[in-house]
Every structure is written in structure tokens, then in C-alpha cells.
Tab-separated table of C-alpha atoms in Angstrom:
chain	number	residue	atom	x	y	z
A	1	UNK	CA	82.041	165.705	117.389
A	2	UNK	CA	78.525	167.749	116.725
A	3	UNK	CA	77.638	168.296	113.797
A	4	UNK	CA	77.040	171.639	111.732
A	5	UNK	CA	73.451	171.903	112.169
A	6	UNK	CA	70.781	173.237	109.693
A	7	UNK	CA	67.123	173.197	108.674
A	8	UNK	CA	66.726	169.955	107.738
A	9	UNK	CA	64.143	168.168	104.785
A	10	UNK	CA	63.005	164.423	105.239
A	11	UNK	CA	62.027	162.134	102.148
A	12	UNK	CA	58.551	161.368	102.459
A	13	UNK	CA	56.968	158.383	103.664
A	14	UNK	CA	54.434	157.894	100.392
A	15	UNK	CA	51.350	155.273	101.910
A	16	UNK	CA	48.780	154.022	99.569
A	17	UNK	CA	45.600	154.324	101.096
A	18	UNK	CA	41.665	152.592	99.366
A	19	UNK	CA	40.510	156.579	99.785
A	20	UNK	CA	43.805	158.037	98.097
A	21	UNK	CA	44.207	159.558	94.868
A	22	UNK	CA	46.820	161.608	92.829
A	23	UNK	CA	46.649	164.988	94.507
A	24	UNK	CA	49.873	164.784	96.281
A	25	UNK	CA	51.530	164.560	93.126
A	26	UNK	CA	49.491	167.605	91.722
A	27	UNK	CA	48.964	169.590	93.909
A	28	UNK	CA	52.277	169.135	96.209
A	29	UNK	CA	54.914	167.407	94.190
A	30	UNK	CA	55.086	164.346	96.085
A	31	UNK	CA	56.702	161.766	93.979
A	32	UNK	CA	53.757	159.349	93.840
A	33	UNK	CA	53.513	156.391	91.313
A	34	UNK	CA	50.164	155.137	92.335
A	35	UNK	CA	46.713	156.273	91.881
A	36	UNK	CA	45.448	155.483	95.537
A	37	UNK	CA	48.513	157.321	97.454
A	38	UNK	CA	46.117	158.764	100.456
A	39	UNK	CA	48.906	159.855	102.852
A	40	UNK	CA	52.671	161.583	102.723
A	41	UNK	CA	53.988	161.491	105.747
A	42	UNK	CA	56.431	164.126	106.003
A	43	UNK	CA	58.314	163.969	109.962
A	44	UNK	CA	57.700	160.724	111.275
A	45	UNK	CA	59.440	158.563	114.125
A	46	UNK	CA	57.267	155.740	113.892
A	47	UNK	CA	58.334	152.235	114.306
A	48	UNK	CA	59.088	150.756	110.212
A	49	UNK	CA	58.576	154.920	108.765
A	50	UNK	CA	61.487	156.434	110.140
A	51	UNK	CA	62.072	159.877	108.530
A	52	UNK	CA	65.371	160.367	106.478
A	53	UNK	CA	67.449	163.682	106.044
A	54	UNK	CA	67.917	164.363	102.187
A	55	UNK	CA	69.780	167.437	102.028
A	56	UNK	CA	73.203	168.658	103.054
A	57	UNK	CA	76.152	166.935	105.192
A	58	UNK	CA	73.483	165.049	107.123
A	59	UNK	CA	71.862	163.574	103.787
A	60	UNK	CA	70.902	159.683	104.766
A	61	UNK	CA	71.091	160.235	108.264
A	62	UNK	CA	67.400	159.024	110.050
A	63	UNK	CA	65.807	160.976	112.672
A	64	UNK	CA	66.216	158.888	115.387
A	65	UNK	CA	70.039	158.888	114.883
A	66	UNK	CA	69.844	162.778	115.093
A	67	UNK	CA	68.341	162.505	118.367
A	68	UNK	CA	69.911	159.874	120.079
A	69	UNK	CA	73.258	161.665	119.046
A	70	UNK	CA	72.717	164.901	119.836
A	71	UNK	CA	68.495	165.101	121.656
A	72	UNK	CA	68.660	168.529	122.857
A	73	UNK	CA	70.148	169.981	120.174
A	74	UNK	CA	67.339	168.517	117.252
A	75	UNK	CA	64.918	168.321	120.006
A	76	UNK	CA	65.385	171.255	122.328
A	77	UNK	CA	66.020	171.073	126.189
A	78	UNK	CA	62.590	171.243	127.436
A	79	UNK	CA	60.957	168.627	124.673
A	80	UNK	CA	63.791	166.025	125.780
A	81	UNK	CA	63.462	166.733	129.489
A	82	UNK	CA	59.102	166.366	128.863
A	83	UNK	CA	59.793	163.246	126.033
A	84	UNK	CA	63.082	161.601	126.481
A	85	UNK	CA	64.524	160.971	123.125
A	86	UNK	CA	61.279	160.611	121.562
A	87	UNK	CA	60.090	162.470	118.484
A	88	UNK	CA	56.593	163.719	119.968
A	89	UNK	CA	54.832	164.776	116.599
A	90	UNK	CA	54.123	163.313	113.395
A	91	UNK	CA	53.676	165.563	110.186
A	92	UNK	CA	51.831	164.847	106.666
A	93	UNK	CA	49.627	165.680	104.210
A	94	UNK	CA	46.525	163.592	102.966
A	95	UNK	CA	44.534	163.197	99.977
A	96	UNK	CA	40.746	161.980	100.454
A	97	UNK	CA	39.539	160.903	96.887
A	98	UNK	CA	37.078	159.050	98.601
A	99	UNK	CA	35.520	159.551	102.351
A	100	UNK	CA	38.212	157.951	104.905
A	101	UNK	CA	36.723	155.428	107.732
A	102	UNK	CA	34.925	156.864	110.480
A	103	UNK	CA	37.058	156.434	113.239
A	104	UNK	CA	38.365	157.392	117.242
A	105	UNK	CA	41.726	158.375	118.518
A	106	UNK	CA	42.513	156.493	122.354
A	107	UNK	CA	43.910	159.272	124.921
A	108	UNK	CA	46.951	158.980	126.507
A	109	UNK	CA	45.659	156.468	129.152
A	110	UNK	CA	44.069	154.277	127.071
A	111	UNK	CA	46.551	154.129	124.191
A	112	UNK	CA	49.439	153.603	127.023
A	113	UNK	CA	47.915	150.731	128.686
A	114	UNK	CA	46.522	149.018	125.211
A	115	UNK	CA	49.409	149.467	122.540
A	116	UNK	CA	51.963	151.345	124.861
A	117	UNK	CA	51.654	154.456	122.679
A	118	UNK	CA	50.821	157.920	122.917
A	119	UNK	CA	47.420	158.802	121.999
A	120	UNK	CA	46.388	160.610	118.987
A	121	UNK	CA	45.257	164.558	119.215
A	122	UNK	CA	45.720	165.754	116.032
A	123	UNK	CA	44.603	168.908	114.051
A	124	UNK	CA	43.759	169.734	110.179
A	125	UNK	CA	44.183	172.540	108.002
A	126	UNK	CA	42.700	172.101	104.753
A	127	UNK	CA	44.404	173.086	101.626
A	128	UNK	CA	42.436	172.473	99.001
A	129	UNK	CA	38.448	171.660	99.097
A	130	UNK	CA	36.391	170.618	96.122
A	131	UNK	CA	32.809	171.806	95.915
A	132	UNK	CA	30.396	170.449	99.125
A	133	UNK	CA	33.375	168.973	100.386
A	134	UNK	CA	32.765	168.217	104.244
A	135	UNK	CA	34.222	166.330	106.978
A	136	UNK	CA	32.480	164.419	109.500
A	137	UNK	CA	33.067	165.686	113.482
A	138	UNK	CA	31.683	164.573	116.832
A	139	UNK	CA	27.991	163.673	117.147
A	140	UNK	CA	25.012	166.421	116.271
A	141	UNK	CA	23.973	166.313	119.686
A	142	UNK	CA	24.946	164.646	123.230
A	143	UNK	CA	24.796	160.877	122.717
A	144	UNK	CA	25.405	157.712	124.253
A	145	UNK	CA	27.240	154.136	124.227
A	146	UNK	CA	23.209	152.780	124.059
A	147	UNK	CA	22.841	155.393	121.294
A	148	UNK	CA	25.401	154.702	119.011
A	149	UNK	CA	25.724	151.350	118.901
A	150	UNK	CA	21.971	151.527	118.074
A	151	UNK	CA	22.409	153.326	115.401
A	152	UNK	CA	25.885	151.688	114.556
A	153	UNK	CA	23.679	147.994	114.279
A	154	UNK	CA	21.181	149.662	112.476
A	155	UNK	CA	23.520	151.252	109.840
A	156	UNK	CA	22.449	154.650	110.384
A	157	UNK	CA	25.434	155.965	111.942
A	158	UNK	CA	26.054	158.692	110.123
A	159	UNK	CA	22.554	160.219	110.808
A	160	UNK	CA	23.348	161.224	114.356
A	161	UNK	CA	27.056	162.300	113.702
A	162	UNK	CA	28.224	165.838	112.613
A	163	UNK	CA	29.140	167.067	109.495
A	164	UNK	CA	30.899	170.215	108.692
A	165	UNK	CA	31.227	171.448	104.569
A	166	UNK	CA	34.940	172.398	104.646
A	167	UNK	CA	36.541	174.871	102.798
A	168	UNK	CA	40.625	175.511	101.710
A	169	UNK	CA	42.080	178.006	104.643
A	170	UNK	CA	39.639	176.107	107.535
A	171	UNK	CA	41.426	174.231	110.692
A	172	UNK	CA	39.693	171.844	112.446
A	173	UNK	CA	41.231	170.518	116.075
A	174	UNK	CA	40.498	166.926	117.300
A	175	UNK	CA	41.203	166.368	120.631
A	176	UNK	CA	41.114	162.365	121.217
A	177	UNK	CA	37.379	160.867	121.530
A	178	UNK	CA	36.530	162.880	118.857
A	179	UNK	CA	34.666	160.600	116.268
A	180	UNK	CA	35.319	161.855	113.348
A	181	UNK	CA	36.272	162.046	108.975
A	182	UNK	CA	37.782	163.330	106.211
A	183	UNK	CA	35.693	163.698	103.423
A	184	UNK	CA	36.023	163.048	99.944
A	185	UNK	CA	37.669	166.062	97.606
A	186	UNK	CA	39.818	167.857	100.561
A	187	UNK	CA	43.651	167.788	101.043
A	188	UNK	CA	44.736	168.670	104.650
A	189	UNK	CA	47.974	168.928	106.240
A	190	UNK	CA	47.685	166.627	109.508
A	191	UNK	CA	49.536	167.657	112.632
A	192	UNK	CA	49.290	165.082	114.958
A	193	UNK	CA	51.162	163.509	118.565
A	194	UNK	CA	53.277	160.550	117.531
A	195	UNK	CA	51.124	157.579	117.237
A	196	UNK	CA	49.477	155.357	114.640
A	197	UNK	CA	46.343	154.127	116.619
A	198	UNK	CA	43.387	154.062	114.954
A	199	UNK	CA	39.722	152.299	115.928
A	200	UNK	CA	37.806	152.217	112.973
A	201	UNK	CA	33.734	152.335	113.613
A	202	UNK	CA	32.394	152.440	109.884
A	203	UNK	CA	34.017	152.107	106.607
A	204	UNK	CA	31.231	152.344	104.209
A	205	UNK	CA	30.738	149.016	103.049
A	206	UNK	CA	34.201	149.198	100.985
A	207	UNK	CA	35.914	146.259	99.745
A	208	UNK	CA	39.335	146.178	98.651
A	209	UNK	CA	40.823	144.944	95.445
A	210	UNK	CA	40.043	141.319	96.641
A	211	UNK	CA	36.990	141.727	97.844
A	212	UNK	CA	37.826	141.897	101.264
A	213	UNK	CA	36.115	144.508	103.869
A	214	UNK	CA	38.596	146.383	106.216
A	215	UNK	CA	39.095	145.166	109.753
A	216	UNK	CA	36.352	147.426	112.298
A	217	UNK	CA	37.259	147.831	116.002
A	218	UNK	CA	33.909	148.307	117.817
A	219	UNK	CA	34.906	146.642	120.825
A	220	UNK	CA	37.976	149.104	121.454
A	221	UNK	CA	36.214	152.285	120.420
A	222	UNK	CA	33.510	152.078	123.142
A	223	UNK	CA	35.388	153.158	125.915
A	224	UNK	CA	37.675	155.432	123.953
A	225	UNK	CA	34.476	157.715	122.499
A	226	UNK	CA	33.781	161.187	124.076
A	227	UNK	CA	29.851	161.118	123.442
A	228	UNK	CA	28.990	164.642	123.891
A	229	UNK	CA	28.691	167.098	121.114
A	230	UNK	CA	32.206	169.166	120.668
A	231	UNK	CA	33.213	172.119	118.544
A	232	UNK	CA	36.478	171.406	116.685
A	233	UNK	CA	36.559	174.790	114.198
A	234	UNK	CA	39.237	177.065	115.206
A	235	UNK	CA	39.282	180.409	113.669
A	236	UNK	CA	42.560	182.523	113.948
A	237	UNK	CA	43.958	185.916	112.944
A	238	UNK	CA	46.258	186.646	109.478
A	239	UNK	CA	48.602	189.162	110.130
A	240	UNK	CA	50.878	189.573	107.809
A	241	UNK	CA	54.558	188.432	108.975
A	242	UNK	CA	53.334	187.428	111.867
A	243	UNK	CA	52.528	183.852	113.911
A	244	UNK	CA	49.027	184.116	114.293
A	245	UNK	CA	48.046	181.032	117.037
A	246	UNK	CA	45.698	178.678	115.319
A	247	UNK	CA	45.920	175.620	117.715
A	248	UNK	CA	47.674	176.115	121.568
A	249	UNK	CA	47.159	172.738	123.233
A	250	UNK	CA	49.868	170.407	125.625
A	251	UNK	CA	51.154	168.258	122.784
A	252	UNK	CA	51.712	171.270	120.395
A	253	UNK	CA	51.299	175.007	119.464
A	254	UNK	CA	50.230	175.428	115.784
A	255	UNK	CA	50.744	179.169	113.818
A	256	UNK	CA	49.651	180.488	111.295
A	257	UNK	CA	52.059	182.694	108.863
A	258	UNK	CA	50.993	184.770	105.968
A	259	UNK	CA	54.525	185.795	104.531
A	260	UNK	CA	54.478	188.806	102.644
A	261	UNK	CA	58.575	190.227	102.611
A	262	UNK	CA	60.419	189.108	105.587
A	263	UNK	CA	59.842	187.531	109.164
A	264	UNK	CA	63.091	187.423	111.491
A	265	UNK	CA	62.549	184.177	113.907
A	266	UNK	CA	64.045	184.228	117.179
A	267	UNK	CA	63.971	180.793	119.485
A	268	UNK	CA	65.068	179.964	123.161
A	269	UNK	CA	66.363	176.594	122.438
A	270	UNK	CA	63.497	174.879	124.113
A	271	UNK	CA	62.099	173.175	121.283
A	272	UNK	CA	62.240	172.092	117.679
A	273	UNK	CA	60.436	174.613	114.809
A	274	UNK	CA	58.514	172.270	111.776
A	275	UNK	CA	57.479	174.683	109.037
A	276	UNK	CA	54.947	173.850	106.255
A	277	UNK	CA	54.607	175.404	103.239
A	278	UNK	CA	51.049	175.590	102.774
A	279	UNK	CA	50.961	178.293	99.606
A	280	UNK	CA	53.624	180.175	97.429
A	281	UNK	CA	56.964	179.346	98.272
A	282	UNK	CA	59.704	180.687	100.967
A	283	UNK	CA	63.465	180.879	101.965
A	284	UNK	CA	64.938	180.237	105.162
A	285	UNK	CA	68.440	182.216	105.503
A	286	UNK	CA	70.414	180.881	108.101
A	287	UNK	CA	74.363	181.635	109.304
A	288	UNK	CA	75.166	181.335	105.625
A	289	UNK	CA	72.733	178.960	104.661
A	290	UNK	CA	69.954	179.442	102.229
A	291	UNK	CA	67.347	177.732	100.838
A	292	UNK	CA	63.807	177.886	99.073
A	293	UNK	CA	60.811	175.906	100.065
A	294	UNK	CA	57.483	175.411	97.891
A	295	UNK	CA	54.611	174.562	98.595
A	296	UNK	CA	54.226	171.073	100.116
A	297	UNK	CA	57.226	171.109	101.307
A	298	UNK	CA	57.876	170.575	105.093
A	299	UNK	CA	61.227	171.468	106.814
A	300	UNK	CA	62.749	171.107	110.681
A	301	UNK	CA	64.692	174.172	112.037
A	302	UNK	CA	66.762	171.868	115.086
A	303	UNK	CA	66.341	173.567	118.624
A	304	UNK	CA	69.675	174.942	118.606
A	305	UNK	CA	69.218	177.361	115.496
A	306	UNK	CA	67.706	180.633	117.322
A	307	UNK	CA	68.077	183.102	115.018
A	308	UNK	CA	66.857	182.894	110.918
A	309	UNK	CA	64.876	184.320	108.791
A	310	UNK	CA	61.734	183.617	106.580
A	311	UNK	CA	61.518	185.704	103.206
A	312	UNK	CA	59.801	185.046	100.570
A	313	UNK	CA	55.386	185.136	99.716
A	314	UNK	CA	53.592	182.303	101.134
A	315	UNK	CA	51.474	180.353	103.739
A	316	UNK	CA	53.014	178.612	106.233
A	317	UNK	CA	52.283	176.567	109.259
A	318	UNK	CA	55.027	176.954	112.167
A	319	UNK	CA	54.554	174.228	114.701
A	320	UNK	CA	56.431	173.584	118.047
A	321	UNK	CA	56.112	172.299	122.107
A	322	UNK	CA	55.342	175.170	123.945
């Protein structure tokens, strides 16, 4: 029997990080304990962080039992016909206290034939940005291998790489290659494909708590590495109870939503909807169901709810497959 489906919260995956800090708890209400939590993750289907439902009849149920039960229904016909029953995105928030690693994403290819993985677009929008806040992206100009692993010998990496200041409201897009970091004093929400690959090139010179250096992978990044100079920025529109399209790529569409009132949502029942409340707070009213969200708070509306509505005053980032 199928259950009585609704928009559905997840108990977040709370990942201490050397760069993290206490802004999740702050600023978001994450229930954090530690003073280096760098990452929340919110949706996630990765092996060992399996999301878990904690609200309504379906409290304590994972993700993956959602979909295997009942895939077109959570995931929509056309993301299970394109994925199987696999959960194609992953969702959090981050907190840089500190500058994360430089570091490259593999593409599809490479990530397939190394770790048997997808590879790792991802996008940020930034929620909060101290003063000078920046975050590194792509190289200043057209490089090389011979180039940067010149300057990666010499310690001078960060001379020929990019760096953007960042401010709360900017999105930045990251298609894989893209060498890039999050700078210290910014909180982004992370939209990402489903993977946990990672080649660091340059952490700093940080130690841990004993002393010990984190591992680089210089070997792996080479071929991974798109050397040319890219533009990442996106700027988008803000009408007001609207989606305004921030990010439209294969893996996912990303909108923009300034709620001001009301915003009635209608779906085909291709895909999954993930909402996050970037600002204010919101209710989705659903078939009887009703419920506020605030912000940091990130919610899946299954494929096979096609009709709701948003009310409330907030920002909010509505993601799906197109």
C-alpha cells in the first residue's frame, strides 16, 4: 500500500569540518555542538549519510527506502527513467570560518571510471558574507598543466588563480574543472549532483589538532582541471512571486523566489521540488496539510504532489531536473 504523501523534512547530516565554525547554529538553527561544524547536509543519498524523514507518518523512514518503495512517486517519472532509483542531488549549507582547500570536481567520465560516481557540478548562493569576504574561482587568465604545477611547486598558487569578493544574495555556478574556494566569513547554500569527490590541490599549510597536514591529490587533479579562464557569476531576475531561473544546467534547474503573499505551484509529475528557505520564513499548504518553514530550513515536495501553495515573506531557492 502507498503511502499518504507530503512535503517531507530530513534531519541534517551535521559534519565537522578544520574551516567550520558556529554559524549554522546562529544563523540557521542547525543543532550543532561543536565549534568547527563546516557543513549541514540537508538531502543527501550518499553512501554512510543517508537522509532521514522527521516529520509526519513517514518520520524515521530514510530516503532510499522512499525511493526504492515507491521511485516515481518521490522521484518523478522522468528523474527515475534518466537516474534509476538514484537520488541525483545533494543539498546543504556551509560555514567557512576559515578558507576551505583549494580543490577540483572530476566530470562524469572521470569520476565514473575512478570512484564509479557521478561527478560534482555544483552551484552556491551565498547567504551571509562578512566584510572582503571572497571566494577563489578558475585561474585569472588561460593557463596550463606546465603552469600550474609551476606555480603549485613554487607555492605561489594562489597568484595566478581568481578571486571574486562575494557578497550575501550572489550565486556562483561551478561546472566540474573549475578550480576553485570558499572563503573565509561566507555561508552558502551548496546545490550540488550526488557525489562526494573531491581532489584537493592546496590546503594552506593547515595542520590538524595532531599536527597532521591533510591528504593533497595532485596526481588526480591534473587531468581533471579545465585550465582556461571561466566566468562562474550568474546574475538573475527578482520578481516577486515568481521563479526567477538562476542556474538551468543538465543535472539541475535552480530558481530563485522572492515571496511576498502567495505563489500557487503547479508540477507535471516529472520530477521532485527541494525548497530552501534562504530568508524570512514560509508555509507550504497542501490537500490539508500545512506547515511553516524558516529560514535554513530545507524541505522535498515528492513528484506526485502537483498542486500547493507557498505563502508566507521570504527567500527561497526551488530546485528540480528539468
Amino acid at each position: 500500500m502507498k503511502p499518504n504523501l507530503y512535503p517531507l523534512q530530513f534531519e541534517p547530516i551535521l559534519k565537522e569540518r578544520i574551516w567550520g565554525g558556529e554559524k549554522l547554529k546562529t544563523l540557521l538553527n542547525k543543532p550543532i555542538t561543536s565549534k568547527i561544524t563546516g557543513e549541514s547536509w540537508e538531502l543527501s543519498t550518499v553512501p554512510g549519510d543517508i537522509s532521514t524523514v522527521v516529520n509526519g507518518d513517514l518520520k524515521g523512514k530514510s530516503l532510499m527506502d522512499l525511493i526504492n518503495d515507491i521511485p516515481n512517486e518521490i522521484l518523478g517519472t522522468r528523474v527515475y527513467e534518466r537516474f534509476g532509483k538514484q537520488f541525483p542531488l545533494l543539498f546543504k549549507y556551509l560555514d567557512a570560518r576559515e578558507d576551505l582547500s583549494i580543490q577540483v570536481h572530476p566530470n562524469d567520465k572521470l569520476a565514473k571510471e575512478r570512484h564509479n560516481s557521478f561527478g560534482k557540478t555544483e552551484m552556491w548562493y551565498v547567504m551571509q558574507a562578512d566584510t572582503d569576504s571572497r571566494i577563489i574561482v578558475g585561474f585569472k587568465e588561460d593557463s596550463s598543466k606546465e603552469e600550474y604545477l609551476k606555480h603549485l611547486n613554487d607555492n605561489t598558487l594562489v597568484s595566478i588563480l581568481d578571486d571574486v569578493k562575494a557578497k550575501a544574495g550572489d550565486v556562483f555556478f561551478l561546472e566540474t574543472g573549475t578550480v576553485h574556494a570558499i572563503g573565509a566569513g561566507l555561508v552558502v547554500a551548496e546545490i550540488q549532483q550526488t557525489s562526494d569527490i573531491t581532489y584537493r590541490l592546496y590546503d594552506f599549510d593547515r595542520v590538524d589538532a595532531q599536527g597532521n597536514k591533510r591528504e593533497l591529490h595532485v596526481d588526480l587533479a591534473l587531468d581533471a582541471i579545465n585550465y582556461n579562464k571561466v566566468d562562474t557569476q550568474k546574475k538573475y531576475t527578482s520578481e516577486v512571486n515568481t521563479s526567477n531561473t538562476v542556474v538551468d544546467c543538465p543535472y539541475f534547474t535552480t530558481n530563485f523566489v522572492p515571496l511576498d503573499g502567495k505563489a500557487s505551484i503547479s508540477k507535471s509529475g516529472e520530477t521532485f521540488t527541494v525548497y530552501m528557505c534562504i530568508e524570512g520564513s514560509f508555509e507550504i499548504e497542501y490537500d490539508g496539510f500545512k506547515h511553516t518553514y524558516i529560514k535554513g530550513d530545507t524541505v522535498l515536495v515528492p513528484a506526485a504532489i502537483n498542486a500547493f501553495n507557498l505563502n508566507g515573506k521570504a527567500s527561497i531557492l526551488e530546485i528540480y531536473i528539468s
